[in-house]
Coordinates of N, CA and C in Angstrom, one line a residue:
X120 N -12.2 -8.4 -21.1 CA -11.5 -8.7 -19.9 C -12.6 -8.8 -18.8
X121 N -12.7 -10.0 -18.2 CA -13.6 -9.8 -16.7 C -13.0 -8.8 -15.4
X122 N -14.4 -8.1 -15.2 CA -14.2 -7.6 -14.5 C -13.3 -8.0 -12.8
X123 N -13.3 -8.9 -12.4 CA -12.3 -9.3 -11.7 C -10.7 -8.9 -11.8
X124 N -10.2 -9.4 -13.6 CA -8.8 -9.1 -13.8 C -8.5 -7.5 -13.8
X125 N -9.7 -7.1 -14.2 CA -9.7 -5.6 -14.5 C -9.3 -4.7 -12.9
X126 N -9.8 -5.5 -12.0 CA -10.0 -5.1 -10.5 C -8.3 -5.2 -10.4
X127 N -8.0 -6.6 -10.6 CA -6.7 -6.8 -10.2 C -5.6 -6.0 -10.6
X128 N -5.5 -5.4 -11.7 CA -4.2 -4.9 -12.7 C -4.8 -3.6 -12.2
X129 N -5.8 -2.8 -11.9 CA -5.9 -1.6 -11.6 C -5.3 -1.5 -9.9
X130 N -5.6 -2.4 -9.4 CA -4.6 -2.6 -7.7 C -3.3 -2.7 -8.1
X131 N -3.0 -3.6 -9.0 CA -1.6 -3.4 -8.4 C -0.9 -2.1 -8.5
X132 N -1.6 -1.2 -9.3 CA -0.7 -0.3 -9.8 C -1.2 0.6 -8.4
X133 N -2.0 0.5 -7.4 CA -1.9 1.6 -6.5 C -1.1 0.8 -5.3
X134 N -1.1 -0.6 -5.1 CA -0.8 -1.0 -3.8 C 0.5 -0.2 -3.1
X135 N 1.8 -0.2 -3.8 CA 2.4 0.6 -3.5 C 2.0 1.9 -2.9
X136 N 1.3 2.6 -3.7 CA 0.9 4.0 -2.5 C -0.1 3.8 -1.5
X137 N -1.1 2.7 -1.4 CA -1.6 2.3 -0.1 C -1.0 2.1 0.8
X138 N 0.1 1.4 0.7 CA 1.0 0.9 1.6 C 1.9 1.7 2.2
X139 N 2.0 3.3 1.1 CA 3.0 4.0 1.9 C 1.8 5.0 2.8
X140 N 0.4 5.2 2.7 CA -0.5 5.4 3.2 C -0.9 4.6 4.6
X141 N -1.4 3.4 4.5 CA -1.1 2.6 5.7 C 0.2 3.1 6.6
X142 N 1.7 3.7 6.5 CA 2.7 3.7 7.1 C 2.7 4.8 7.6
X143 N 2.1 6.2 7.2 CA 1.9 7.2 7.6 C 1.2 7.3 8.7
X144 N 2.4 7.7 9.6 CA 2.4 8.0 11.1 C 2.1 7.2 11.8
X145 N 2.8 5.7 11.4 CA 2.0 4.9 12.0 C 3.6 3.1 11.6
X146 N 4.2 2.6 12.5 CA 4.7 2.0 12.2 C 4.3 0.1 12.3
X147 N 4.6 -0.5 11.7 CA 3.8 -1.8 11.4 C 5.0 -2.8 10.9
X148 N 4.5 -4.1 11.3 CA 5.3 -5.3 10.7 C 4.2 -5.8 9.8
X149 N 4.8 -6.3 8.5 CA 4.3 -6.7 7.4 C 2.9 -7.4 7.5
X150 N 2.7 -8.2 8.6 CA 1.3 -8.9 8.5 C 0.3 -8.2 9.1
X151 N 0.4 -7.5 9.6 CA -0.2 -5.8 9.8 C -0.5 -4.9 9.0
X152 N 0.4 -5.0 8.0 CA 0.0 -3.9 6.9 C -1.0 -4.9 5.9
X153 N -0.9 -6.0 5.9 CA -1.6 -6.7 5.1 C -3.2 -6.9 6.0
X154 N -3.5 -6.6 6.7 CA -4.2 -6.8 7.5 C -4.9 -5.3 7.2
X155 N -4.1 -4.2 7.3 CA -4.8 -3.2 7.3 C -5.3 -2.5 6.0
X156 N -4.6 -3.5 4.9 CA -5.0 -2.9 3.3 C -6.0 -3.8 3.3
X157 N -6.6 -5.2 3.8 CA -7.5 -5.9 3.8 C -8.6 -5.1 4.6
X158 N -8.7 -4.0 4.7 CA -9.7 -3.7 5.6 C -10.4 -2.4 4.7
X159 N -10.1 -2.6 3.0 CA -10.5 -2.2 1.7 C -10.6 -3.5 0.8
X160 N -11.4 -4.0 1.0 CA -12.1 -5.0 0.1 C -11.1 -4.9 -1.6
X161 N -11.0 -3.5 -1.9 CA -10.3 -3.7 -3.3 C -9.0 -3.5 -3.6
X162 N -8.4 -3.7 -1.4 CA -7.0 -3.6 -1.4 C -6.3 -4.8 -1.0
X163 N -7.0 -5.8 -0.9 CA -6.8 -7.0 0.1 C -5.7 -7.4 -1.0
X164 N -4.6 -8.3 -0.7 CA -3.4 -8.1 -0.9 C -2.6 -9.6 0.1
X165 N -1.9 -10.4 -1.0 CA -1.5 -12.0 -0.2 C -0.2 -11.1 0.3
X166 N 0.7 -12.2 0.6 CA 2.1 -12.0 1.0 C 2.7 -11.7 0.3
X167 N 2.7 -12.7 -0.8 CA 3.2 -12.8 -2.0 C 3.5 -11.8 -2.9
X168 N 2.5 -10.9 -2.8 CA 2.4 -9.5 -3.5 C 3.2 -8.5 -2.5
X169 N 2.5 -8.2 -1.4 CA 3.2 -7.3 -0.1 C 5.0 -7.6 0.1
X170 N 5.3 -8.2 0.2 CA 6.4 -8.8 0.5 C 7.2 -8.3 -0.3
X171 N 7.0 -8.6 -1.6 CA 8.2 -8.0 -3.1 C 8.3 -6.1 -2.8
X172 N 7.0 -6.0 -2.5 CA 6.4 -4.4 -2.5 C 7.6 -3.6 -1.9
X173 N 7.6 -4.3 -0.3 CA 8.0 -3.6 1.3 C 9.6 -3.6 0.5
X174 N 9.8 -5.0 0.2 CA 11.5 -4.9 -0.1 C 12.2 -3.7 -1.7
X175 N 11.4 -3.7 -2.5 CA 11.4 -2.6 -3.3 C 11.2 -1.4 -2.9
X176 N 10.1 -0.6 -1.5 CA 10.1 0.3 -0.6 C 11.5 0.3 -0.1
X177 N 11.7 -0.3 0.6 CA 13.0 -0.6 1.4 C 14.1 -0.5 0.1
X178 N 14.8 -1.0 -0.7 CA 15.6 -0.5 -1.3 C 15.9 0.5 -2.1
X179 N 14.4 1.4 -2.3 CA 14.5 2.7 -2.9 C 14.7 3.7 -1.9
X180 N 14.7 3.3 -0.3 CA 14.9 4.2 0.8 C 13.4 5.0 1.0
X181 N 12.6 4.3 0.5 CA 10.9 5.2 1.5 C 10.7 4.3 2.5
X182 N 10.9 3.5 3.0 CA 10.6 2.7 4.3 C 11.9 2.5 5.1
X183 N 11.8 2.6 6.1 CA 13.2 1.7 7.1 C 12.6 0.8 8.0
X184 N 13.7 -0.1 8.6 CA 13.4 -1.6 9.1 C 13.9 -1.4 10.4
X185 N 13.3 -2.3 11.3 CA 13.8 -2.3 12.2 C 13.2 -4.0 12.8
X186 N 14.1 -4.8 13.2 CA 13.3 -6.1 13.9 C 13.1 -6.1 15.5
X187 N 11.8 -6.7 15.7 CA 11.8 -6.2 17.1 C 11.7 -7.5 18.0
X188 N 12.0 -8.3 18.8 CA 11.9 -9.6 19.6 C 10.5 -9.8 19.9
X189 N 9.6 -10.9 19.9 CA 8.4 -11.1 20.1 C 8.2 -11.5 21.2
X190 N 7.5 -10.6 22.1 CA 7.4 -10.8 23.5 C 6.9 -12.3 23.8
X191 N 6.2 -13.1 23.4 CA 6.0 -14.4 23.6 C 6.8 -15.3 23.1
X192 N 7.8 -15.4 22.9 CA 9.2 -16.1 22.4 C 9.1 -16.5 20.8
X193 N 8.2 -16.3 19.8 CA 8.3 -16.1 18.9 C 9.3 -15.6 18.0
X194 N 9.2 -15.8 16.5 CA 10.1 -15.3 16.2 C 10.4 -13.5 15.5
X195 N 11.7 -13.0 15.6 CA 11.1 -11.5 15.4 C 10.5 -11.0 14.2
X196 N 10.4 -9.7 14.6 CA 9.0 -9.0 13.6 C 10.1 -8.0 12.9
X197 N 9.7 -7.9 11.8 CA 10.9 -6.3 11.1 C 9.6 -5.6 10.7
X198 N 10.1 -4.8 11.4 CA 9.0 -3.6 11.1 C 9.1 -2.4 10.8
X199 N 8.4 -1.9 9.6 CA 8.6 -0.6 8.7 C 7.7 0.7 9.3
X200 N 8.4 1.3 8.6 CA 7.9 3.1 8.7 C 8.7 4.0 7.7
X201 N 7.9 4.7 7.5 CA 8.0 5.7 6.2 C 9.2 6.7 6.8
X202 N 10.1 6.9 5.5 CA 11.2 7.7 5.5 C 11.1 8.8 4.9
X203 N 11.4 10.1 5.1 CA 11.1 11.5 4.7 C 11.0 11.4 3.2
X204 N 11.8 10.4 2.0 CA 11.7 10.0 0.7 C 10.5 9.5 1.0
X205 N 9.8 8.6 1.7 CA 8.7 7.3 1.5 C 7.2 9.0 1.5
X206 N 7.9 9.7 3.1 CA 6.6 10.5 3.4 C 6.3 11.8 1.7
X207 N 7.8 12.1 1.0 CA 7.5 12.8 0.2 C 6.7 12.1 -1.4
X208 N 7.1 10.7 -1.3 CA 6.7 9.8 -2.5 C 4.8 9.6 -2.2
X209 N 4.5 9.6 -0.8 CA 3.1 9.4 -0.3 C 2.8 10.9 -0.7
X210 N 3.2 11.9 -0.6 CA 2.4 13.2 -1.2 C 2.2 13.5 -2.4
X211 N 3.4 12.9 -2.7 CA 3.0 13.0 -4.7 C 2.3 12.2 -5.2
X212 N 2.4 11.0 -4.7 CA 1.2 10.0 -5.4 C -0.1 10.3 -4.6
X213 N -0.2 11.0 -3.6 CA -1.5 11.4 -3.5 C -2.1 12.1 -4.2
X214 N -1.2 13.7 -4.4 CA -1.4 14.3 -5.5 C -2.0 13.8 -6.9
X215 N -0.8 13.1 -7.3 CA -1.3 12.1 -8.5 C -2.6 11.6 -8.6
X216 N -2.8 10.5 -7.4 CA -4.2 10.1 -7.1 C -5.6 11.0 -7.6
X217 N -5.5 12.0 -6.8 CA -6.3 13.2 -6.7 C -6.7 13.6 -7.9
X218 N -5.9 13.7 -8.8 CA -6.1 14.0 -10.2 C -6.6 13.0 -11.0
X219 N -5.7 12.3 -11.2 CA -6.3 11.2 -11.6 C -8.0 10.6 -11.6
X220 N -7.6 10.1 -10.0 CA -9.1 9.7 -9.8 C -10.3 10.6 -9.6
X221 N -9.9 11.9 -10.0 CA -10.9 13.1 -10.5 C -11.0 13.4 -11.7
X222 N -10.2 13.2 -12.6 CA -10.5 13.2 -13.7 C -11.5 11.7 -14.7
X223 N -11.0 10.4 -13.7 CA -11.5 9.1 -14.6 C -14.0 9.6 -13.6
X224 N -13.3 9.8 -12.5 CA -14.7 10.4 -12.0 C -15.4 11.2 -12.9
X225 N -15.3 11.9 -13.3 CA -15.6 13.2 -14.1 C -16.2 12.3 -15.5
X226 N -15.5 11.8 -16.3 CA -15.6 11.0 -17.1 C -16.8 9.7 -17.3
X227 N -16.6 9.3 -16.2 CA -17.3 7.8 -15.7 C -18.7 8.4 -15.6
X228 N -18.5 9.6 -14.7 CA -20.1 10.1 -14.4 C -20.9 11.0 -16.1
X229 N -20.2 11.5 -16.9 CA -20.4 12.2 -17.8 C -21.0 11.2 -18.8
X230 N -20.4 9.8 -18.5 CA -20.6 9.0 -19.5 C -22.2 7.8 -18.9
X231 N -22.1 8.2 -17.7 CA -23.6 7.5 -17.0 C -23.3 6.2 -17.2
X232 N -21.9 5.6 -16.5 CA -21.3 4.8 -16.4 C -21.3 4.8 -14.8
X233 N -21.1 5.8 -13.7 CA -21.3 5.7 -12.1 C -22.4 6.7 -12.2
X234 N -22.7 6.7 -10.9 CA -23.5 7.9 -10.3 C -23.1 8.5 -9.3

């Protein structure tokens, strides 16, 4: 598998907890959050992907919505923020994370595969 697809299938499985990371303490409308996972080169992320994401957040109850009028007559913005479910789902997948990507570390370096 090239390393590219390899990139890809290992993102999607964290975007979800980026995104509840991006939301932490910090509220955003969707082209925002895509803006700000783009600001990790191995998080950058279309619409297409983000969009399914927010509304699967939003139906599981870790995000809530709110639309807000666009001060330049635009059209409105719905904009998310993490819900005490979203803030407790961001601790465990941090947790998770932490292990995780301490143990594939451990591994990678043992095997003189990183440095």
């Amino acid at each position: 598998m090239a390393t590219k697809d390899r990139t890809a299938q290992l993102r999607k499985g964290v975007l979800e907890l980026a995104i509840l990371a991006v939301l932490d303490g910090e509220e955003y409308y969707s082209i925002e959050i895509i803006e700000q996972l783009g600001t990790q080169p191995a998080l950058t992320a279309t619409p297409g992907t983000v969009y399914p994401l927010l509304a699967r957040l939003d139906k599981a109850g870790k995000v809530t919505t709110r639309w807000v009028e666009a001060g330049s007559g635009g059209p409105p913005r719905k904009y998310y923020s993490l819900t005490d479910e979203g803030r407790a789902a961001l601790e465990e997948g941090a947790a998770a994370w932490d292990a995780l990507s301490g143990a594939m570390d451990k591994l990678l370096r043992e095997g003189g595969l990183i440095s």
